[in-house]
One Martini backbone bead per residue (centre of mass of N, CA, C, O) as a GRO file, in nm:
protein
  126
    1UNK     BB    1   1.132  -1.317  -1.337
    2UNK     BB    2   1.098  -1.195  -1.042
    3UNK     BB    3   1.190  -1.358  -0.748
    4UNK     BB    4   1.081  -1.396  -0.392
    5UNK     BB    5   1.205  -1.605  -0.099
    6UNK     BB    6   1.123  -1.667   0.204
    7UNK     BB    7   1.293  -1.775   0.503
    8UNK     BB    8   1.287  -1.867   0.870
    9UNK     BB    9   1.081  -1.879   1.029
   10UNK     BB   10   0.927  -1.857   1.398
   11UNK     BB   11   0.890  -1.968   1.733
   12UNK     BB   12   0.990  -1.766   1.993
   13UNK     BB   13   1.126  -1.679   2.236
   14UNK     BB   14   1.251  -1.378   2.465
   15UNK     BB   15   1.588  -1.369   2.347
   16UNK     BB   16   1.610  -1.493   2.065
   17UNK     BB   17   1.654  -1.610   1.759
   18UNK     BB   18   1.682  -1.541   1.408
   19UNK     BB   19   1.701  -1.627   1.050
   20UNK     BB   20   1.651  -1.465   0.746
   21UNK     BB   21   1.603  -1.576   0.396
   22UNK     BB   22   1.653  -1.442   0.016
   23UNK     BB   23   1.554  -1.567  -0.267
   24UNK     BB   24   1.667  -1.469  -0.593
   25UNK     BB   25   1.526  -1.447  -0.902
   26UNK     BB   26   1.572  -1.296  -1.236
   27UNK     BB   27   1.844  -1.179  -1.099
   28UNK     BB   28   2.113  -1.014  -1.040
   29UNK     BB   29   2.161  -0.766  -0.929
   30UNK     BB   30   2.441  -0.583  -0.731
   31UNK     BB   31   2.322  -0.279  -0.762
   32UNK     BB   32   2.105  -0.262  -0.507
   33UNK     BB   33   1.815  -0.245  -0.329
   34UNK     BB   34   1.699  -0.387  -0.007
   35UNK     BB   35   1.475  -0.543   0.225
   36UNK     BB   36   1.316  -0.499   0.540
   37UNK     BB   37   1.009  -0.622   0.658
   38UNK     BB   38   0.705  -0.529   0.868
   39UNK     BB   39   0.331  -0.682   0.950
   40UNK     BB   40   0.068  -0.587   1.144
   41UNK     BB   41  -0.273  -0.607   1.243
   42UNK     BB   42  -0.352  -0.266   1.147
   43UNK     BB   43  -0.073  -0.207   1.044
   44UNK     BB   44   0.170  -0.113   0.866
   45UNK     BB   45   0.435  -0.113   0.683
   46UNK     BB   46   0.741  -0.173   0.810
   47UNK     BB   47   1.141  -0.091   0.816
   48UNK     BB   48   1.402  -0.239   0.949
   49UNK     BB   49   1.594  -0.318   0.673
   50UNK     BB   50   1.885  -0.235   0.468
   51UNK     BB   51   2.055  -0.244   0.170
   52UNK     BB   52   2.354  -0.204  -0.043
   53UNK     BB   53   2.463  -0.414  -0.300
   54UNK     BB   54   2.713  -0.261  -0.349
   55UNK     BB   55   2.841  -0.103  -0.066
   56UNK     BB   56   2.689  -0.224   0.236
   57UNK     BB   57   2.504  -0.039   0.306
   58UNK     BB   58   2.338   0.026   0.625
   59UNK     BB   59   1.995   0.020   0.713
   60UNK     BB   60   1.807   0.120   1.057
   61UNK     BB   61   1.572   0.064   1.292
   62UNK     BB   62   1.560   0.183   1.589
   63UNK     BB   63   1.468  -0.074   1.699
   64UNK     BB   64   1.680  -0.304   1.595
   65UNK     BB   65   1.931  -0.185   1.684
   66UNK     BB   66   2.170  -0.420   1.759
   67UNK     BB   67   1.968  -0.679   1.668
   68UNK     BB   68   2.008  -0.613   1.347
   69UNK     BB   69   2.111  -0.822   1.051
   70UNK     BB   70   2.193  -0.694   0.725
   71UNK     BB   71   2.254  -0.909   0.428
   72UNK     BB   72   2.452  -1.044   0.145
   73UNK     BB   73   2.477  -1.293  -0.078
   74UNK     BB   74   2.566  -1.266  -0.421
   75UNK     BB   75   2.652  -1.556  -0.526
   76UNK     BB   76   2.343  -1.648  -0.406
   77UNK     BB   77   2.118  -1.432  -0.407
   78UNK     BB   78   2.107  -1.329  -0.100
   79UNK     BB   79   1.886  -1.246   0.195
   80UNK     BB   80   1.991  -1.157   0.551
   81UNK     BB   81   1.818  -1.172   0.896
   82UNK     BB   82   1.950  -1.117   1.160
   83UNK     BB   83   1.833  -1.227   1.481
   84UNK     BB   84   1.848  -1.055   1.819
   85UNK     BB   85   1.704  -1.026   2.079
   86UNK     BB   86   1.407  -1.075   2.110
   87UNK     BB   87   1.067  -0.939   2.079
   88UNK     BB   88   0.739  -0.928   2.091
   89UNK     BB   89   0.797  -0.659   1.913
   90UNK     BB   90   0.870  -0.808   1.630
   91UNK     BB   91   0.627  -0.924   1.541
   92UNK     BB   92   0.561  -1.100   1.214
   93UNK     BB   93   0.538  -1.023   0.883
   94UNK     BB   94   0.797  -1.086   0.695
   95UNK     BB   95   0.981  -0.904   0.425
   96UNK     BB   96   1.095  -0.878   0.120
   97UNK     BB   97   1.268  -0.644  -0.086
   98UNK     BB   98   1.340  -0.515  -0.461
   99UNK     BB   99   1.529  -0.298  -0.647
  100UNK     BB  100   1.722  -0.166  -0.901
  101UNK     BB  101   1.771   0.086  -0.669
  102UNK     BB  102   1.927   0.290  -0.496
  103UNK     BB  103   1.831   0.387  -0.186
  104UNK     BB  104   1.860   0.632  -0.075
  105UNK     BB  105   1.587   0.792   0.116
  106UNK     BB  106   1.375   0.555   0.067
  107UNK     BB  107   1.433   0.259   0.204
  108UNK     BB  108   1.131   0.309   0.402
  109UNK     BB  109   0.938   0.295   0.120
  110UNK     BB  110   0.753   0.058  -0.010
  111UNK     BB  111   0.741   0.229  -0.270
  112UNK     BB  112   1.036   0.180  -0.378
  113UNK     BB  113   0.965  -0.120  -0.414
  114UNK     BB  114   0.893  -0.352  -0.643
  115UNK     BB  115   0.994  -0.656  -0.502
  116UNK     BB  116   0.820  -0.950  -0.348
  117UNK     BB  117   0.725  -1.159  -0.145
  118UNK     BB  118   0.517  -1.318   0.074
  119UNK     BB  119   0.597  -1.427   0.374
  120UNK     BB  120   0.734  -1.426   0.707
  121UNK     BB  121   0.677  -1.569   1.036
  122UNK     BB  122   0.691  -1.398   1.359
  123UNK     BB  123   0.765  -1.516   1.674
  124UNK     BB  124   0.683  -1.378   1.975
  125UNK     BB  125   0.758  -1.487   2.330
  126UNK     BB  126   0.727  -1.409   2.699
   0.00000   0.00000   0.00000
């Protein structure tokens, strides 16, 4: 059975850091699309960054470029996105989702991936 277990949210300023980390368990699969999503209560769940963890390959979304990356360490079976210069529209519930499929054209389409974890809180104030 895939679990992911995201970890690391919190209260920051504007201007802090957060580093956000999925621990996956149930599958070693390492070639194949991860992601972080973000929503907030009202709005869609939207797409922040992706990684193809066979490839290395990432993409962000055109909001957080420059200031987040997204990472995976294979061998600990871990994703994460490290978060800097945050602003207050970055606030929300981060989740962490991971598909068996490499990201293809779909990587920010909530729709492309079966497992979710649970979601951690990020807040940011001004």
């Amino acid at each position: 059975q895939v679990q992911l277990v995201e970890s690391g949210g919190g209260s920051v300023q504007a201007g802090g850091s957060l580093r956000l980390s999925c621990a996956a368990s149930g599958y070693t699969y390492s070639s194949n699309c991860m992601a972080w999503f973000r929503q907030v209560p009202g709005k869609e769940r939207e797409g922040v960054a992706a990684i193809y963890t066979g490839g290395g390959s990432t993409y962000y979304a055109d909001s957080v470029k420059g200031r987040f990356t997204i990472s995976r360490d294979n061998a600990k079976n871990t994703l994460y996105l490290q978060m800097n210069s945050l602003k207050p529209e970055d606030t929300g519930l981060y989740y962490c989702a991971a598909t068996l499929n490499a990201c293809a054209y779909w990587y920010f389409r909530s729709d492309w991936y079966k497992y979710w974890g649970q979601g951690t809180q990020v807040t940011v104030s001004s």
